[in-house]
Amino acid sequence: MTVAEAWNGPLGQHWAAHPDRYNAMLDGFDAALFDAAAVADGDRVVDIGCGSGLTTRMAALRAPAGRVTGVDISEPLVGRARALTDDAQFPHVTYRLGDAQSCAFEPGGYDLAISRGGVMFFADPVAAFANIAGALRPGGRLVFLCPQPAQPDGEERKALGLLASLLGRDHTTESAVATAMASLSEPERIHEVLGAAGFTDIEVTGVSADTCWGKDAADAVGFFVSRAPGLAVSDATRAAMTSALLPYETPRGVMLRAGVWVVAARTP
Ligand SMILES: C[S@@+](CC[C@H](N)C(=O)[O-])C[C@H]1O[C@@H](n2cnc3c(N)ncnc32)[C@H](O)[C@@H]1O
């Protein structure tokens, strides 16, 4: 299954069915994204790979006199984003179904492009970022988050790897999506791709945060298992998976520390 097929199939449907879960997983990184993005009122913002649109709406709240476009390749997620967006509160938000690598943006039509983890999946990253650069005015800014390389002893990698091995699956290499997730994890690669796409003033800064996987270990296991539709899991396996997550239970839920890059760049 290609990456685009996955986002239009089971993976996109899962994200569309569980926006609150995925937002809880990622919200520890939102402050870093929006601090770096420094959205100003009046800004014209495009949110690349907007998913169910939370960051699109967060940008829109910061730019009530601007306009914000969420772009995503996933039909289920664009549908979900539209359903979650109150037109009266967000008259300046629109969503667009399309591949950000190739969709025709109005040249120079945006001041700022943001993305919370939606820019690692392009078939041709240089072409995609060049297309995004073309959508920005001269001096326009790009700010996105993407995963840091998974550290073998990092909490998220260790815990999810253990869950996957208990399920008899290889969490790290099981799909084209997993491979794509890591496509920008090396800062040298980020500089290479953005430089080739015409961006300048490229800055890559590491940020860590807790990602929430569920209210308790059993809940987190239920969520993890639900990501593999149709997978039969025995009670014994489920119990072993739950035990594996017990060390990560906190009053705030099952929290796994993870790291992302905050990447900022601008067009000349
Ligand atoms: C990890 S999810 C993040 C979603 C959203 N930014 C969030 O934080 O909830 C990645 C998103 O990128 C989208 N995506 C993948 N490839 C894309 C492409 N070529 N053009 C536009 N969106 C894409 C997926 O459909 C998915 O919604």
mmCIF file of C-alpha atoms and ligand atoms in Angstrom:
data_model
loop_
_atom_site.group_PDB
_atom_site.id
_atom_site.type_symbol
_atom_site.label_atom_id
_atom_site.label_comp_id
_atom_site.label_asym_id
_atom_site.label_seq_id
_atom_site.Cartn_x
_atom_site.Cartn_y
_atom_site.Cartn_z
ATOM 1 C CA MET A 1 0.000 0.000 0.000
ATOM 2 C CA THR A 2 1.431 3.414 -0.934
ATOM 3 C CA VAL A 3 1.578 6.262 1.534
ATOM 4 C CA ALA A 4 -1.251 8.097 -0.250
ATOM 5 C CA GLU A 5 -3.366 4.916 -0.222
ATOM 6 C CA ALA A 6 -2.728 4.471 3.509
ATOM 7 C CA TRP A 7 -3.823 8.040 4.305
ATOM 8 C CA ASN A 8 -6.922 7.503 2.160
ATOM 9 C CA GLY A 9 -7.489 4.056 3.636
ATOM 10 C CA PRO A 10 -7.182 2.470 7.082
ATOM 11 C CA LEU A 11 -4.657 4.939 8.512
ATOM 12 C CA GLY A 12 -6.542 8.057 7.440
ATOM 13 C CA GLN A 13 -9.810 6.516 8.617
ATOM 14 C CA HIS A 14 -8.267 5.783 12.023
ATOM 15 C CA TRP A 15 -6.955 9.336 12.402
ATOM 16 C CA ALA A 16 -10.361 10.658 11.267
ATOM 17 C CA ALA A 17 -12.166 8.460 13.814
ATOM 18 C CA HIS A 18 -9.913 9.476 16.721
ATOM 19 C CA PRO A 19 -8.964 13.147 16.376
ATOM 20 C CA ASP A 20 -8.943 13.683 20.143
ATOM 21 C CA ARG A 21 -6.568 10.774 20.693
ATOM 22 C CA TYR A 22 -4.111 11.968 18.076
ATOM 23 C CA ASN A 23 -4.350 15.563 19.252
ATOM 24 C CA ALA A 24 -3.660 14.463 22.843
ATOM 25 C CA MET A 25 -0.646 12.570 21.548
ATOM 26 C CA LEU A 26 0.757 15.617 19.786
ATOM 27 C CA ASP A 27 -0.403 18.593 21.829
ATOM 28 C CA GLY A 28 2.803 18.722 23.905
ATOM 29 C CA PHE A 29 4.496 20.029 20.763
ATOM 30 C CA ASP A 30 1.933 22.693 19.839
ATOM 31 C CA ALA A 31 3.529 25.486 21.870
ATOM 32 C CA ALA A 32 6.855 24.922 20.116
ATOM 33 C CA LEU A 33 5.156 24.975 16.710
ATOM 34 C CA PHE A 34 3.164 28.127 17.372
ATOM 35 C CA ASP A 35 6.007 29.931 19.172
ATOM 36 C CA ALA A 36 8.184 29.402 16.115
ATOM 37 C CA ALA A 37 5.358 30.196 13.686
ATOM 38 C CA ALA A 38 4.477 33.473 15.468
ATOM 39 C CA VAL A 39 1.252 33.771 13.480
ATOM 40 C CA ALA A 40 0.312 37.454 13.173
ATOM 41 C CA ASP A 41 -3.213 38.728 12.733
ATOM 42 C CA GLY A 42 -3.796 39.229 9.042
ATOM 43 C CA ASP A 43 -1.455 36.407 8.044
ATOM 44 C CA ARG A 44 -2.424 34.175 5.163
ATOM 45 C CA VAL A 45 -1.514 30.713 6.398
ATOM 46 C CA VAL A 46 -1.436 27.317 4.718
ATOM 47 C CA ASP A 47 -1.370 24.211 6.950
ATOM 48 C CA ILE A 48 0.295 21.372 5.033
ATOM 49 C CA GLY A 49 -1.027 17.891 5.814
ATOM 50 C CA CYS A 50 -3.586 19.450 8.143
ATOM 51 C CA GLY A 51 -5.282 16.176 9.084
ATOM 52 C CA SER A 52 -8.438 16.827 11.083
ATOM 53 C CA GLY A 53 -7.487 20.494 11.214
ATOM 54 C CA LEU A 54 -6.729 21.347 14.836
ATOM 55 C CA THR A 55 -3.599 23.324 13.939
ATOM 56 C CA THR A 56 -5.478 24.974 11.069
ATOM 57 C CA ARG A 57 -8.040 26.250 13.559
ATOM 58 C CA MET A 58 -5.333 27.220 16.075
ATOM 59 C CA ALA A 59 -3.671 29.327 13.364
ATOM 60 C CA ALA A 60 -7.038 30.830 12.453
ATOM 61 C CA LEU A 61 -7.647 31.906 16.060
ATOM 62 C CA ARG A 62 -4.330 33.787 15.895
ATOM 63 C CA ALA A 63 -5.164 35.425 12.558
ATOM 64 C CA PRO A 64 -8.817 36.473 12.698
ATOM 65 C CA ALA A 65 -8.222 39.069 9.985
ATOM 66 C CA GLY A 66 -6.239 36.658 7.835
ATOM 67 C CA ARG A 67 -7.184 33.451 6.109
ATOM 68 C CA VAL A 68 -6.089 29.895 6.680
ATOM 69 C CA THR A 69 -6.146 26.961 4.274
ATOM 70 C CA GLY A 70 -5.694 23.377 5.422
ATOM 71 C CA VAL A 71 -4.421 21.068 2.693
ATOM 72 C CA ASP A 72 -4.437 17.305 2.987
ATOM 73 C CA ILE A 73 -4.225 14.322 0.667
ATOM 74 C CA SER A 74 -6.631 12.256 2.798
ATOM 75 C CA GLU A 75 -10.315 12.383 1.939
ATOM 76 C CA PRO A 76 -11.437 11.010 5.330
ATOM 77 C CA LEU A 77 -9.311 13.556 7.171
ATOM 78 C CA VAL A 78 -10.370 16.545 5.082
ATOM 79 C CA GLY A 79 -13.976 15.470 5.646
ATOM 80 C CA ARG A 80 -13.339 15.267 9.378
ATOM 81 C CA ALA A 81 -11.610 18.655 9.415
ATOM 82 C CA ARG A 82 -14.591 20.259 7.686
ATOM 83 C CA ALA A 83 -17.023 18.598 10.107
ATOM 84 C CA LEU A 84 -15.034 19.821 13.117
ATOM 85 C CA THR A 85 -14.848 23.408 11.893
ATOM 86 C CA ASP A 86 -17.643 25.744 12.848
ATOM 87 C CA ASP A 87 -18.153 27.975 9.808
ATOM 88 C CA ALA A 88 -19.537 30.789 11.947
ATOM 89 C CA GLN A 89 -16.463 30.796 14.198
ATOM 90 C CA PHE A 90 -14.039 30.206 11.342
ATOM 91 C CA PRO A 91 -15.352 31.990 8.234
ATOM 92 C CA HIS A 92 -11.737 32.493 7.152
ATOM 93 C CA VAL A 93 -10.822 28.773 7.164
ATOM 94 C CA THR A 94 -11.035 26.509 4.132
ATOM 95 C CA TYR A 95 -9.857 22.976 3.537
ATOM 96 C CA ARG A 96 -8.546 21.606 0.328
ATOM 97 C CA LEU A 97 -8.157 17.972 -0.685
ATOM 98 C CA GLY A 98 -4.895 17.542 -2.572
ATOM 99 C CA ASP A 99 -1.266 16.518 -2.667
ATOM 100 C CA ALA A 100 0.757 19.477 -1.382
ATOM 101 C CA GLN A 101 3.570 18.352 -3.684
ATOM 102 C CA SER A 102 1.640 19.137 -6.835
ATOM 103 C CA CYS A 103 -1.524 21.092 -6.072
ATOM 104 C CA ALA A 104 -1.675 24.493 -7.741
ATOM 105 C CA PHE A 105 -1.329 27.139 -5.054
ATOM 106 C CA GLU A 106 -1.844 30.795 -5.868
ATOM 107 C CA PRO A 107 1.757 31.948 -6.429
ATOM 108 C CA GLY A 108 2.923 33.983 -3.448
ATOM 109 C CA GLY A 109 -0.546 33.707 -1.933
ATOM 110 C CA TYR A 110 0.578 32.925 1.625
ATOM 111 C CA ASP A 111 2.738 34.571 4.290
ATOM 112 C CA LEU A 112 3.285 31.409 6.295
ATOM 113 C CA ALA A 113 3.200 27.640 5.800
ATOM 114 C CA ILE A 114 2.924 25.472 8.909
ATOM 115 C CA SER A 115 2.749 21.750 9.471
ATOM 116 C CA ARG A 116 2.458 19.493 12.488
ATOM 117 C CA GLY A 117 3.992 16.358 11.061
ATOM 118 C CA GLY A 118 2.411 16.507 7.614
ATOM 119 C CA VAL A 119 5.504 17.042 5.427
ATOM 120 C CA MET A 120 7.389 13.740 5.660
ATOM 121 C CA PHE A 121 5.272 11.804 3.177
ATOM 122 C CA PHE A 122 6.049 13.367 -0.205
ATOM 123 C CA ALA A 123 7.038 11.166 -3.151
ATOM 124 C CA ASP A 124 9.512 13.891 -4.197
ATOM 125 C CA PRO A 125 10.354 16.084 -1.184
ATOM 126 C CA VAL A 126 12.345 18.691 -3.115
ATOM 127 C CA ALA A 127 9.513 19.156 -5.631
ATOM 128 C CA ALA A 128 7.009 19.337 -2.775
ATOM 129 C CA PHE A 129 8.881 21.963 -0.770
ATOM 130 C CA ALA A 130 9.529 23.922 -3.992
ATOM 131 C CA ASN A 131 5.770 23.904 -4.590
ATOM 132 C CA ILE A 132 5.217 25.167 -1.030
ATOM 133 C CA ALA A 133 7.948 27.814 -1.512
ATOM 134 C CA GLY A 134 6.083 28.986 -4.622
ATOM 135 C CA ALA A 135 2.934 29.408 -2.552
ATOM 136 C CA LEU A 136 4.762 31.779 -0.187
ATOM 137 C CA ARG A 137 5.423 35.443 -0.839
ATOM 138 C CA PRO A 138 9.061 36.591 -0.942
ATOM 139 C CA GLY A 139 10.225 36.547 2.678
ATOM 140 C CA GLY A 140 7.423 34.142 3.577
ATOM 141 C CA ARG A 141 8.029 31.601 6.317
ATOM 142 C CA LEU A 142 7.842 27.837 6.652
ATOM 143 C CA VAL A 143 7.583 26.276 10.132
ATOM 144 C CA PHE A 144 7.002 22.587 10.664
ATOM 145 C CA LEU A 145 7.469 19.726 13.091
ATOM 146 C CA CYS A 146 8.865 16.343 12.106
ATOM 147 C CA PRO A 147 10.090 13.402 14.174
ATOM 148 C CA GLN A 148 13.651 13.163 15.413
ATOM 149 C CA PRO A 149 15.392 9.822 14.810
ATOM 150 C CA ALA A 150 13.940 7.271 17.207
ATOM 151 C CA GLN A 151 16.508 6.571 19.921
ATOM 152 C CA PRO A 152 16.672 2.814 20.610
ATOM 153 C CA ASP A 153 16.385 3.518 24.342
ATOM 154 C CA GLY A 154 13.919 6.413 23.917
ATOM 155 C CA GLU A 155 10.651 5.920 25.784
ATOM 156 C CA GLU A 156 8.289 6.023 22.819
ATOM 157 C CA ARG A 157 10.429 3.756 20.639
ATOM 158 C CA LYS A 158 11.042 1.319 23.485
ATOM 159 C CA ALA A 159 7.424 1.063 24.625
ATOM 160 C CA LEU A 160 5.833 0.946 21.165
ATOM 161 C CA GLY A 161 8.499 -1.470 19.945
ATOM 162 C CA LEU A 162 7.696 -3.760 22.845
ATOM 163 C CA LEU A 163 3.946 -3.591 22.132
ATOM 164 C CA ALA A 164 4.564 -4.347 18.455
ATOM 165 C CA SER A 165 6.831 -7.290 19.217
ATOM 166 C CA LEU A 166 4.236 -8.714 21.598
ATOM 167 C CA LEU A 167 1.836 -8.510 18.657
ATOM 168 C CA GLY A 168 4.421 -10.196 16.440
ATOM 169 C CA ARG A 169 4.866 -7.097 14.276
ATOM 170 C CA ASP A 170 7.897 -4.989 13.488
ATOM 171 C CA HIS A 171 6.877 -1.526 14.594
ATOM 172 C CA THR A 172 9.795 0.237 12.877
ATOM 173 C CA THR A 173 9.683 -1.097 9.345
ATOM 174 C CA GLU A 174 6.229 -2.450 8.871
ATOM 175 C CA SER A 175 4.953 0.026 6.291
ATOM 176 C CA ALA A 176 5.750 2.663 3.716
ATOM 177 C CA VAL A 177 4.238 5.162 6.156
ATOM 178 C CA ALA A 178 6.687 4.191 8.903
ATOM 179 C CA THR A 179 9.566 4.655 6.468
ATOM 180 C CA ALA A 180 8.228 8.016 5.311
ATOM 181 C CA MET A 181 7.768 9.165 8.917
ATOM 182 C CA ALA A 182 11.560 9.038 9.279
ATOM 183 C CA SER A 183 12.343 10.666 5.925
ATOM 184 C CA LEU A 184 13.283 14.034 7.453
ATOM 185 C CA SER A 185 14.634 12.803 10.753
ATOM 186 C CA GLU A 186 18.258 13.775 9.987
ATOM 187 C CA PRO A 187 18.926 17.547 10.151
ATOM 188 C CA GLU A 188 21.433 17.277 7.271
ATOM 189 C CA ARG A 189 18.644 15.886 5.099
ATOM 190 C CA ILE A 190 16.295 18.709 6.139
ATOM 191 C CA HIS A 191 18.919 21.298 5.143
ATOM 192 C CA GLU A 192 19.592 19.483 1.865
ATOM 193 C CA VAL A 193 15.918 19.227 0.864
ATOM 194 C CA LEU A 194 14.863 22.736 1.912
ATOM 195 C CA GLY A 195 17.981 24.301 0.386
ATOM 196 C CA ALA A 196 17.374 22.505 -2.918
ATOM 197 C CA ALA A 197 13.737 23.659 -2.825
ATOM 198 C CA GLY A 198 14.826 27.305 -2.563
ATOM 199 C CA PHE A 199 14.453 28.029 1.169
ATOM 200 C CA THR A 200 17.031 30.021 3.138
ATOM 201 C CA ASP A 201 17.693 30.733 6.838
ATOM 202 C CA ILE A 202 16.989 27.106 7.698
ATOM 203 C CA GLU A 203 16.958 26.376 11.433
ATOM 204 C CA VAL A 204 16.413 22.978 13.041
ATOM 205 C CA THR A 205 15.800 22.850 16.798
ATOM 206 C CA GLY A 206 15.074 19.794 18.929
ATOM 207 C CA VAL A 207 12.099 19.707 21.309
ATOM 208 C CA SER A 208 10.930 16.882 23.579
ATOM 209 C CA ALA A 209 7.484 16.371 25.040
ATOM 210 C CA ASP A 210 5.285 13.702 26.568
ATOM 211 C CA THR A 211 2.928 12.017 24.123
ATOM 212 C CA CYS A 212 -0.298 10.711 25.681
ATOM 213 C CA TRP A 213 -1.386 7.256 24.474
ATOM 214 C CA GLY A 214 -4.380 6.649 26.720
ATOM 215 C CA LYS A 215 -5.928 7.309 30.098
ATOM 216 C CA ASP A 216 -4.343 4.143 31.498
ATOM 217 C CA ALA A 217 -2.311 1.179 30.242
ATOM 218 C CA ALA A 218 -5.319 -0.922 29.197
ATOM 219 C CA ASP A 219 -6.859 2.022 27.350
ATOM 220 C CA ALA A 220 -3.578 2.736 25.545
ATOM 221 C CA VAL A 221 -3.277 -0.912 24.500
ATOM 222 C CA GLY A 222 -6.847 -0.835 23.159
ATOM 223 C CA PHE A 223 -5.967 2.215 21.100
ATOM 224 C CA PHE A 224 -2.682 0.719 19.855
ATOM 225 C CA VAL A 225 -4.401 -2.513 18.807
ATOM 226 C CA SER A 226 -7.207 -0.607 17.070
ATOM 227 C CA ARG A 227 -4.603 0.817 14.675
ATOM 228 C CA ALA A 228 -4.305 -2.618 13.041
ATOM 229 C CA PRO A 229 -7.871 -3.277 11.891
ATOM 230 C CA GLY A 230 -9.020 -6.872 12.017
ATOM 231 C CA LEU A 231 -6.068 -8.029 14.118
ATOM 232 C CA ALA A 232 -7.106 -10.761 16.581
ATOM 233 C CA VAL A 233 -5.329 -10.322 19.914
ATOM 234 C CA SER A 234 -5.577 -12.908 22.667
ATOM 235 C CA ASP A 235 -6.363 -11.928 26.251
ATOM 236 C CA ALA A 236 -2.871 -13.103 27.274
ATOM 237 C CA THR A 237 -1.185 -10.874 24.691
ATOM 238 C CA ARG A 238 -3.367 -7.945 25.684
ATOM 239 C CA ALA A 239 -2.441 -8.501 29.353
ATOM 240 C CA ALA A 240 1.283 -8.660 28.497
ATOM 241 C CA MET A 241 0.978 -5.443 26.492
ATOM 242 C CA THR A 242 -0.839 -3.745 29.357
ATOM 243 C CA SER A 243 1.932 -4.786 31.790
ATOM 244 C CA ALA A 244 4.518 -3.340 29.394
ATOM 245 C CA LEU A 245 2.861 0.055 29.620
ATOM 246 C CA LEU A 246 2.318 0.123 33.389
ATOM 247 C CA PRO A 247 5.674 1.878 34.025
ATOM 248 C CA TYR A 248 4.460 4.776 31.886
ATOM 249 C CA GLU A 249 1.136 5.337 33.668
ATOM 250 C CA THR A 250 0.874 8.775 35.265
ATOM 251 C CA PRO A 251 -2.053 10.762 36.675
ATOM 252 C CA ARG A 252 -2.210 12.443 33.238
ATOM 253 C CA GLY A 253 -2.381 9.130 31.386
ATOM 254 C CA VAL A 254 0.160 6.874 29.687
ATOM 255 C CA MET A 255 2.902 9.310 28.747
ATOM 256 C CA LEU A 256 5.782 8.435 26.430
ATOM 257 C CA ARG A 257 8.563 10.960 25.926
ATOM 258 C CA ALA A 258 9.341 11.695 22.280
ATOM 259 C CA GLY A 259 11.357 14.204 20.311
ATOM 260 C CA VAL A 260 10.613 16.303 17.248
ATOM 261 C CA TRP A 261 12.487 18.860 15.208
ATOM 262 C CA VAL A 262 11.050 22.335 14.952
ATOM 263 C CA VAL A 263 12.121 23.476 11.506
ATOM 264 C CA ALA A 264 11.955 27.103 10.398
ATOM 265 C CA ALA A 265 12.974 28.535 7.040
ATOM 266 C CA ARG A 266 12.044 31.378 4.735
ATOM 267 C CA THR A 267 11.772 32.160 1.073
ATOM 268 C CA PRO A 268 14.318 34.671 -0.301
HETATM 269 C C1 LIG B 1 0.967 12.493 10.959
HETATM 270 S S1 LIG B 1 -0.482 13.117 10.184
HETATM 271 C C2 LIG B 1 -0.578 14.751 10.903
HETATM 272 C C3 LIG B 1 -1.931 15.392 10.684
HETATM 273 C C4 LIG B 1 -2.091 16.778 11.309
HETATM 274 N N1 LIG B 1 -1.078 17.695 10.865
HETATM 275 C C5 LIG B 1 -2.101 16.693 12.823
HETATM 276 O O1 LIG B 1 -1.147 17.154 13.450
HETATM 277 O O2 LIG B 1 -3.090 16.168 13.363
HETATM 278 C C6 LIG B 1 0.116 13.433 8.542
HETATM 279 C C7 LIG B 1 -0.881 14.087 7.613
HETATM 280 O O3 LIG B 1 -0.233 14.409 6.370
HETATM 281 C C8 LIG B 1 -1.139 14.132 5.314
HETATM 282 N N2 LIG B 1 -0.386 13.962 4.067
HETATM 283 C C9 LIG B 1 0.428 12.933 3.745
HETATM 284 N N3 LIG B 1 0.961 13.139 2.526
HETATM 285 C C10 LIG B 1 0.470 14.325 2.075
HETATM 286 C C11 LIG B 1 0.642 15.068 0.875
HETATM 287 N N4 LIG B 1 1.438 14.631 -0.109
HETATM 288 N N5 LIG B 1 -0.024 16.241 0.727
HETATM 289 C C12 LIG B 1 -0.858 16.678 1.719
HETATM 290 N N6 LIG B 1 -1.051 16.009 2.871
HETATM 291 C C13 LIG B 1 -0.397 14.848 3.050
HETATM 292 C C14 LIG B 1 -1.854 12.883 5.793
HETATM 293 O O4 LIG B 1 -3.049 12.632 5.099
HETATM 294 C C15 LIG B 1 -2.062 13.205 7.279
HETATM 295 O O5 LIG B 1 -3.245 13.905 7.498
#
